[in-house]
Short mmCIF file of C-alpha atoms and ligand atoms in Angstrom, two decimals:
data_model
loop_
_atom_site.label_atom_id
_atom_site.label_comp_id
_atom_site.label_asym_id
_atom_site.label_seq_id
_atom_site.Cartn_x
_atom_site.Cartn_y
_atom_site.Cartn_z
CA MET K 1 3.95 64.30 9.46
CA ASN K 2 5.95 66.75 7.32
CA TYR K 3 8.56 68.74 9.09
CA ASN K 4 9.11 72.18 7.67
CA HIS K 5 10.01 74.64 10.40
CA ARG K 6 13.82 74.69 10.48
CA VAL K 7 15.40 76.28 13.51
CA ARG K 8 19.06 76.86 14.29
CA THR K 9 20.29 74.19 16.68
CA GLU K 10 22.92 75.37 19.16
CA ILE K 11 25.41 72.75 20.41
CA LEU K 12 27.03 73.49 23.78
CA ARG K 13 29.30 71.63 26.17
CA ALA K 14 27.33 70.35 29.15
CA ASP K 15 29.21 72.56 31.63
CA ASP K 16 27.63 75.07 34.01
CA PRO K 17 27.19 77.91 31.46
CA GLY K 18 25.74 75.39 28.99
CA ILE K 19 23.26 74.12 31.57
CA VAL K 20 22.25 77.68 32.52
CA ARG K 21 21.51 78.44 28.86
CA ALA K 22 19.65 75.15 28.43
CA ALA K 23 17.46 75.88 31.46
CA GLU K 24 16.53 79.25 29.91
CA VAL K 25 15.48 77.47 26.75
CA ILE K 26 13.35 74.96 28.71
CA ARG K 27 11.72 77.74 30.75
CA SER K 28 10.84 79.65 27.61
CA GLY K 29 9.11 76.61 26.09
CA GLY K 30 11.95 75.41 23.85
CA LEU K 31 13.49 71.99 23.22
CA VAL K 32 16.84 70.81 24.63
CA ALA K 33 18.56 67.46 24.03
CA PHE K 34 20.57 66.46 27.10
CA PRO K 35 22.50 63.43 28.36
CA THR K 36 21.04 61.03 30.90
CA GLU K 37 22.76 57.89 32.21
CA THR K 38 20.70 55.76 29.78
CA VAL K 39 20.43 57.64 26.44
CA TYR K 40 20.09 61.30 25.38
CA GLY K 41 16.63 62.75 26.05
CA LEU K 42 14.76 65.47 24.16
CA GLY K 43 13.49 67.71 26.94
CA ALA K 44 10.63 70.19 27.27
CA ASP K 45 8.77 71.68 30.24
CA ALA K 46 6.43 68.77 31.06
CA LEU K 47 3.67 71.12 32.27
CA ASN K 48 3.74 73.38 29.19
CA GLU K 49 1.44 71.92 26.53
CA ASP K 50 2.86 73.93 23.65
CA ALA K 51 6.41 72.92 24.51
CA VAL K 52 5.43 69.25 24.76
CA ARG K 53 3.61 69.42 21.44
CA LYS K 54 6.87 70.56 19.80
CA VAL K 55 8.60 67.39 21.06
CA PHE K 56 6.12 65.22 19.14
CA ILE K 57 6.58 67.35 16.01
CA ALA K 58 10.40 67.37 16.12
CA LYS K 59 10.57 63.59 16.60
CA GLU K 60 7.65 62.84 14.25
CA ARG K 61 6.28 60.77 17.11
CA PRO K 62 2.65 59.58 17.20
CA ARG K 63 0.62 61.76 19.60
CA ASP K 64 -0.64 58.79 21.61
CA ASP K 65 2.85 57.58 22.57
CA PRO K 66 3.29 59.04 26.09
CA LEU K 67 6.45 60.74 27.35
CA ILE K 68 8.48 60.05 30.50
CA VAL K 69 8.55 62.96 32.97
CA HIS K 70 11.94 63.54 34.63
CA ILE K 71 12.30 64.92 38.15
CA ALA K 72 15.33 65.91 40.23
CA ARG K 73 14.20 64.52 43.58
CA ALA K 74 11.81 61.72 44.55
CA GLN K 75 9.57 64.06 46.55
CA GLN K 76 8.54 65.79 43.30
CA LEU K 77 6.66 62.61 42.42
CA ALA K 78 3.80 63.87 44.56
CA LEU K 79 3.23 66.80 42.13
CA LEU K 80 2.70 64.44 39.25
CA ALA K 81 1.15 61.25 40.64
CA ARG K 82 -1.85 60.50 42.86
CA HIS K 83 -2.30 57.38 44.99
CA ILE K 84 1.38 56.73 45.42
CA PRO K 85 1.59 53.28 47.06
CA PRO K 86 4.28 52.64 49.69
CA ARG K 87 6.12 50.35 47.31
CA ALA K 88 6.58 53.25 44.87
CA TRP K 89 8.48 55.10 47.58
CA ASN K 90 10.47 51.93 48.36
CA LEU K 91 11.44 51.58 44.72
CA ALA K 92 12.35 55.26 44.51
CA GLU K 93 14.49 54.89 47.62
CA ARG K 94 16.30 51.87 46.18
CA PHE K 95 16.66 52.79 42.49
CA TRP K 96 16.49 56.60 42.18
CA PRO K 97 18.25 58.42 40.87
CA GLY K 98 18.60 55.80 38.17
CA PRO K 99 17.18 53.95 35.15
CA LEU K 100 13.75 53.03 36.55
CA THR K 101 10.51 54.68 35.36
CA LEU K 102 7.35 54.27 37.45
CA VAL K 103 3.85 54.44 35.91
CA LEU K 104 1.21 55.80 38.33
CA PRO K 105 -2.19 57.57 38.07
CA LYS K 106 -1.55 61.21 37.08
CA THR K 107 -2.59 64.41 38.81
CA GLU K 108 -4.56 67.20 37.09
CA ARG K 109 -1.35 69.20 36.73
CA VAL K 110 0.05 66.88 34.10
CA PRO K 111 -1.34 67.85 30.69
CA ALA K 112 -2.92 65.12 28.56
CA VAL K 113 -0.49 65.85 25.70
CA THR K 114 2.39 64.75 27.93
CA THR K 115 0.80 61.38 28.69
CA GLY K 116 -0.53 60.76 25.19
CA GLY K 117 -4.08 61.04 26.54
CA LEU K 118 -3.60 58.37 29.25
CA ASP K 119 -4.68 58.97 32.84
CA THR K 120 -1.37 57.61 34.07
CA VAL K 121 2.05 59.29 34.07
CA ALA K 122 5.51 57.74 33.74
CA VAL K 123 8.12 59.34 36.02
CA ARG K 124 11.82 58.90 36.67
CA ALA K 125 14.66 60.67 38.47
CA PRO K 126 17.74 60.37 36.24
CA ALA K 127 21.18 59.85 37.78
CA HIS K 128 23.26 61.86 35.27
CA PRO K 129 24.58 65.04 36.95
CA VAL K 130 23.78 67.14 33.86
CA ALA K 131 20.19 65.91 33.74
CA LYS K 132 19.75 66.58 37.45
CA LYS K 133 21.17 70.10 37.26
CA LEU K 134 19.11 70.90 34.19
CA ILE K 135 15.87 69.88 35.91
CA GLU K 136 16.79 71.81 39.06
CA ARG K 137 17.77 74.96 37.15
CA SER K 138 14.69 74.82 34.93
CA GLY K 139 12.47 74.64 37.99
CA CYS K 140 9.99 72.30 36.30
CA PRO K 141 9.68 68.59 35.61
CA ILE K 142 11.07 67.78 32.14
CA ALA K 143 9.25 65.54 29.68
CA ALA K 144 11.85 63.73 27.62
CA PRO K 145 11.59 60.88 25.16
CA SER K 146 14.81 59.55 23.69
CA ALA K 147 16.29 62.24 21.39
CA ASN K 148 16.08 60.27 18.15
CA ARG K 149 13.77 60.61 15.16
CA PHE K 150 10.80 58.29 15.85
CA GLY K 151 11.65 54.66 15.13
CA ARG K 152 15.43 55.17 14.87
CA PRO K 153 18.03 53.73 17.27
CA SER K 154 18.21 55.79 20.48
CA PRO K 155 21.07 58.31 20.70
CA THR K 156 23.97 57.55 23.02
CA THR K 157 26.13 60.49 21.88
CA ALA K 158 25.44 64.13 21.03
CA GLN K 159 26.50 63.33 17.44
CA HIS K 160 23.62 60.82 17.15
CA VAL K 161 21.22 63.60 18.20
CA VAL K 162 22.70 65.91 15.55
CA GLU K 163 22.13 63.21 12.90
CA ASP K 164 18.42 62.94 13.77
CA LEU K 165 17.32 66.34 15.06
CA ASP K 166 19.65 69.08 13.78
CA GLY K 167 17.51 72.01 12.62
CA ARG K 168 14.47 70.78 14.56
CA ILE K 169 15.37 71.61 18.17
CA ASP K 170 16.86 74.63 19.95
CA LEU K 171 19.85 73.19 21.77
CA ILE K 172 21.96 70.07 22.27
CA LEU K 173 24.02 69.72 25.46
CA ASP K 174 27.04 67.53 24.71
CA GLY K 175 27.96 65.50 27.79
CA GLY K 176 29.87 62.72 26.00
CA PRO K 177 28.68 59.13 25.51
CA THR K 178 26.05 57.80 27.92
CA ALA K 179 27.00 55.17 30.51
CA ILE K 180 24.21 52.58 30.30
CA GLY K 181 23.29 52.76 26.62
CA VAL K 182 19.76 51.30 26.80
CA GLU K 183 16.71 53.13 28.14
CA SER K 184 15.15 52.92 31.58
CA THR K 185 12.96 50.04 32.73
CA VAL K 186 9.28 51.09 32.59
CA LEU K 187 7.37 49.55 35.50
CA ASP K 188 3.57 49.83 35.71
CA LEU K 189 2.52 50.11 39.36
CA THR K 190 -1.18 50.49 38.55
CA GLN K 191 -1.51 46.71 38.21
CA GLU K 192 -1.12 43.90 40.66
CA PRO K 193 1.42 42.36 40.47
CA PRO K 194 3.39 45.23 38.88
CA MET K 195 4.32 44.77 35.24
CA ILE K 196 7.47 45.65 33.35
CA LEU K 197 6.25 47.36 30.17
CA ARG K 198 9.77 47.79 28.82
CA PRO K 199 12.88 46.02 30.12
CA GLY K 200 15.78 48.42 30.65
CA GLY K 201 18.64 49.54 32.85
CA VAL K 202 17.21 48.08 36.08
CA THR K 203 16.84 44.32 35.62
CA LEU K 204 13.88 42.02 36.34
CA GLU K 205 16.08 40.17 38.84
CA GLU K 206 16.82 43.39 40.77
CA LEU K 207 13.12 44.31 40.89
CA GLN K 208 12.12 40.82 42.06
CA GLU K 209 14.60 41.08 44.88
CA VAL K 210 12.87 44.20 46.18
CA MET K 211 9.22 43.47 45.31
CA GLY K 212 8.74 39.75 44.96
CA GLU K 213 6.40 39.03 42.07
CA VAL K 214 6.85 41.16 38.92
CA ARG K 215 5.42 40.33 35.53
CA LEU K 216 7.02 41.06 32.17
CA LEU K 217 4.81 42.41 29.37
CA ASN K 218 4.52 39.95 26.56
CA SER K 219 4.35 42.35 23.62
CA SER K 220 2.79 39.75 21.33
CA ASP K 221 -0.20 39.83 23.72
CA SER K 222 -2.18 42.67 22.13
CA GLU K 223 -4.36 43.33 25.21
CA ALA K 224 -1.30 43.80 27.37
CA ALA K 225 0.50 45.83 24.71
CA LYS K 226 -2.24 48.47 24.81
CA ARG K 227 -0.96 49.43 28.22
CA SER K 228 2.32 50.53 26.75
CA PRO K 229 1.73 52.38 23.52
CA GLY K 230 5.46 52.68 22.90
CA THR K 231 5.78 48.94 22.43
CA ARG K 232 3.48 48.83 19.41
CA TRP K 233 5.77 50.00 16.67
CA ARG K 234 8.96 48.97 14.95
CA HIS K 235 11.60 50.74 16.97
CA TYR K 236 15.31 51.30 17.40
CA ALA K 237 15.53 50.40 13.78
CA PRO K 238 18.49 50.87 11.49
CA ARG K 239 17.71 51.43 7.80
CA ALA K 240 19.17 48.02 7.00
CA LYS K 241 17.20 44.84 7.58
CA LEU K 242 18.17 43.19 10.85
CA ILE K 243 18.38 39.43 11.35
CA LEU K 244 18.87 37.81 14.75
CA ALA K 245 20.86 34.59 14.50
CA GLU K 246 21.45 31.73 16.90
CA PRO K 247 25.22 31.57 17.48
CA ALA K 248 25.40 28.16 15.78
CA GLU K 249 23.54 29.42 12.69
CA LEU K 250 25.45 32.66 12.20
CA GLU K 251 27.97 31.50 9.61
CA LYS K 252 25.31 29.68 7.59
CA ILE K 253 23.08 32.74 7.47
CA VAL K 254 25.95 35.00 6.43
CA THR K 255 26.96 32.58 3.67
CA ARG K 256 23.39 32.45 2.32
CA LEU K 257 23.15 36.24 2.25
CA GLN K 258 26.51 36.47 0.50
CA GLU K 259 25.28 34.16 -2.23
CA ARG K 260 22.44 36.60 -2.84
CA GLY K 261 24.96 39.42 -3.21
CA GLN K 262 23.79 41.31 -0.12
CA ARG K 263 26.10 43.81 1.59
CA ILE K 264 26.32 42.52 5.13
CA GLY K 265 27.24 43.90 8.54
CA VAL K 266 27.75 41.48 11.41
CA MET K 267 27.64 42.04 15.19
CA VAL K 268 29.21 39.16 17.12
CA ARG K 269 30.66 38.76 20.60
CA GLN K 270 34.43 39.06 20.82
CA GLY K 271 36.31 35.83 20.30
CA ARG K 272 33.69 34.67 17.79
CA LEU K 273 34.86 36.66 14.79
CA LEU K 274 34.07 35.02 11.48
CA CYS K 275 37.13 33.17 10.19
CA SER K 276 37.30 34.54 6.66
CA PRO K 277 34.70 37.16 5.92
CA ALA K 278 33.95 37.27 2.19
CA PRO K 279 34.13 40.61 0.35
CA SER K 280 30.41 41.22 0.69
CA VAL K 281 30.79 41.29 4.47
CA LEU K 282 31.43 44.99 4.70
CA SER K 283 31.99 45.12 8.36
CA VAL K 284 32.24 42.94 11.45
CA ILE K 285 31.63 44.81 14.70
CA PRO K 286 33.06 42.92 17.65
CA MET K 287 30.61 43.28 20.54
CA PRO K 288 31.81 43.10 24.16
CA SER K 289 31.05 39.93 26.09
CA ALA K 290 30.06 41.77 29.30
CA LEU K 291 26.36 42.67 29.03
CA SER K 292 26.83 46.17 30.50
CA GLU K 293 29.43 46.99 27.85
CA TYR K 294 27.34 45.38 25.14
CA ALA K 295 24.40 47.62 26.09
CA ARG K 296 26.60 50.71 25.98
CA ARG K 297 27.78 49.83 22.47
CA LEU K 298 24.46 48.57 21.01
CA PHE K 299 22.80 51.61 19.41
CA ALA K 300 26.08 53.12 18.17
CA ALA K 301 26.93 49.82 16.44
CA LEU K 302 23.56 49.81 14.60
CA ARG K 303 24.11 53.41 13.49
CA GLU K 304 27.70 52.67 12.35
CA LEU K 305 26.61 49.77 10.17
CA ASP K 306 23.88 51.92 8.64
CA ALA K 307 26.40 54.63 7.85
CA GLN K 308 28.47 52.03 5.98
CA GLY K 309 25.51 51.31 3.75
CA VAL K 310 24.92 47.63 4.49
CA ASP K 311 21.71 45.96 3.27
CA VAL K 312 21.47 43.49 6.15
CA ILE K 313 22.74 43.42 9.71
CA VAL K 314 23.17 39.95 11.21
CA VAL K 315 23.33 39.95 15.00
CA GLU K 316 24.24 37.01 17.15
CA LYS K 317 21.55 36.41 19.79
CA ILE K 318 22.59 36.88 23.39
CA GLU K 319 21.42 35.40 26.69
CA GLU K 320 18.13 36.78 28.05
CA ARG K 321 19.02 37.42 31.63
CA GLY K 322 19.97 40.62 33.44
CA LEU K 323 20.60 43.44 30.97
CA GLY K 324 20.45 40.83 28.18
CA ARG K 325 16.63 41.12 28.31
CA ALA K 326 16.72 44.82 27.49
CA ILE K 327 19.27 44.24 24.73
CA MET K 328 17.30 41.40 23.10
CA ASP K 329 14.10 43.47 23.36
CA ARG K 330 15.74 46.30 21.38
CA LEU K 331 17.18 43.89 18.82
CA ARG K 332 13.81 42.18 18.27
CA ARG K 333 12.04 45.49 17.77
CA ALA K 334 14.81 46.72 15.48
CA GLY K 335 14.06 43.69 13.33
CA GLY K 336 10.43 44.76 12.96
CA PRO K 337 7.37 42.53 13.09
CA GLU K 338 9.01 39.91 10.91
CA GLY K 339 12.19 39.99 13.02
CA THR K 340 12.74 37.10 15.38
O1 TXA X 401 15.90 56.00 29.67
C1 TXA X 401 14.86 56.48 29.26
O2 TXA X 401 13.74 56.09 29.66
C2 TXA X 401 14.94 57.61 28.24
C3 TXA X 401 15.67 58.79 28.89
C4 TXA X 401 15.70 60.01 28.03
O3 TXA X 401 15.08 59.05 30.14
N1 TXA X 401 13.66 57.98 27.75
C5 TXA X 401 12.94 57.19 26.92
O4 TXA X 401 11.73 57.73 26.53
O5 TXA X 401 13.32 56.12 26.54
P1 TXA X 401 10.87 57.16 25.30
O6 TXA X 401 9.82 58.17 25.08
O7 TXA X 401 11.76 56.86 24.16
O8 TXA X 401 10.21 55.86 25.86
C6 TXA X 401 9.18 55.98 26.82
C7 TXA X 401 8.46 54.68 26.99
C8 TXA X 401 7.56 54.38 25.82
O9 TXA X 401 7.60 52.98 25.56
C9 TXA X 401 6.18 54.80 26.34
O10 TXA X 401 5.12 54.11 25.73
C10 TXA X 401 6.32 54.43 27.81
O11 TXA X 401 7.63 54.77 28.15
N2 TXA X 401 5.38 55.24 28.63
C11 TXA X 401 5.44 56.56 28.90
N3 TXA X 401 4.39 56.95 29.65
C12 TXA X 401 3.65 55.85 29.87
C13 TXA X 401 2.41 55.60 30.55
N4 TXA X 401 1.76 56.57 31.17
N5 TXA X 401 1.94 54.34 30.55
C14 TXA X 401 2.61 53.34 29.92
N6 TXA X 401 3.77 53.52 29.24
C15 TXA X 401 4.27 54.75 29.21
MG1 MG X 402 12.48 56.10 22.47
#
């Protein structure tokens, strides 16, 4: 898709006047990037087909990759979804507002463009005060994918949004860096047992505590992957090639790349810095050992290494429990189909 309609992008602080202006833009069918507790979203009136179409164009996103619809209060779910099972309300009670997205059969009101042609809709109530106020002021549910160019790492600061979407959207609300740093967990409630289509801010362990059995989509299973179009493509990807390394193999892999003259960026947990990085190691980014802080830092670190012009990013694998599942999911996809 070629993008050739440049618009002037306003950047405003996410204070009350900024939010009032942003709500006007949403109501008039425009596009606003705004902070949520996970990552920045690119918002449009979810019930306005023309507005939603512009989101796909600005991001260069495939039309069949459905958007998440954001609401301010759980009760608004009834406008968007039919057959809402009791456990959907239980989950909403426990995890909303917050980083959990529920997939349910959609009502007629939700246009097919918003759901990428699916007869289900993904809905969440974000916890960030700016996101909440923006939805309330706009008076409509807001469809918002992450505010990055399709395939790029998700934006966790307003500056990341500028890098990807300046000149393509009407307004960016700058609310500082986001708190969680990885996207919401997408949970499909149309299957039994429910299935996590994308691990995210609410962990598998937390969901199991509330619901008992929960399955996790195995994205190499192509049947299952059809249920979540967003899991099909290379995603979250820096321009550099990304290699995931077992902690014990890290030094060996870096040495081999150095011998080939590659410019290398490395992301390792603190306390495991390489002893004597050779000149071709352009940059070592120390990653926090706490998973919540690691998640917050993840996408910015990938963007920083790209900006330094490395050829390869070597990332030390982390444990796949709690938020570590969401982090490893993003790192695997950033590595592309050949990534491990
Ligand atoms: O934290 C988040 O979820 C952020 C913030 C802005 O809320 N949004 C976000 O949106 O990450 P996006 O568009 O980047 O990712 C949405 C994911 C995609 O994997 C998409 O395929 C899936 O949700 N999805 C949306 N609607 C769906 C549906 N009806 N059925 C299955 N998957 C769906
Ligand atoms: Mg995204």
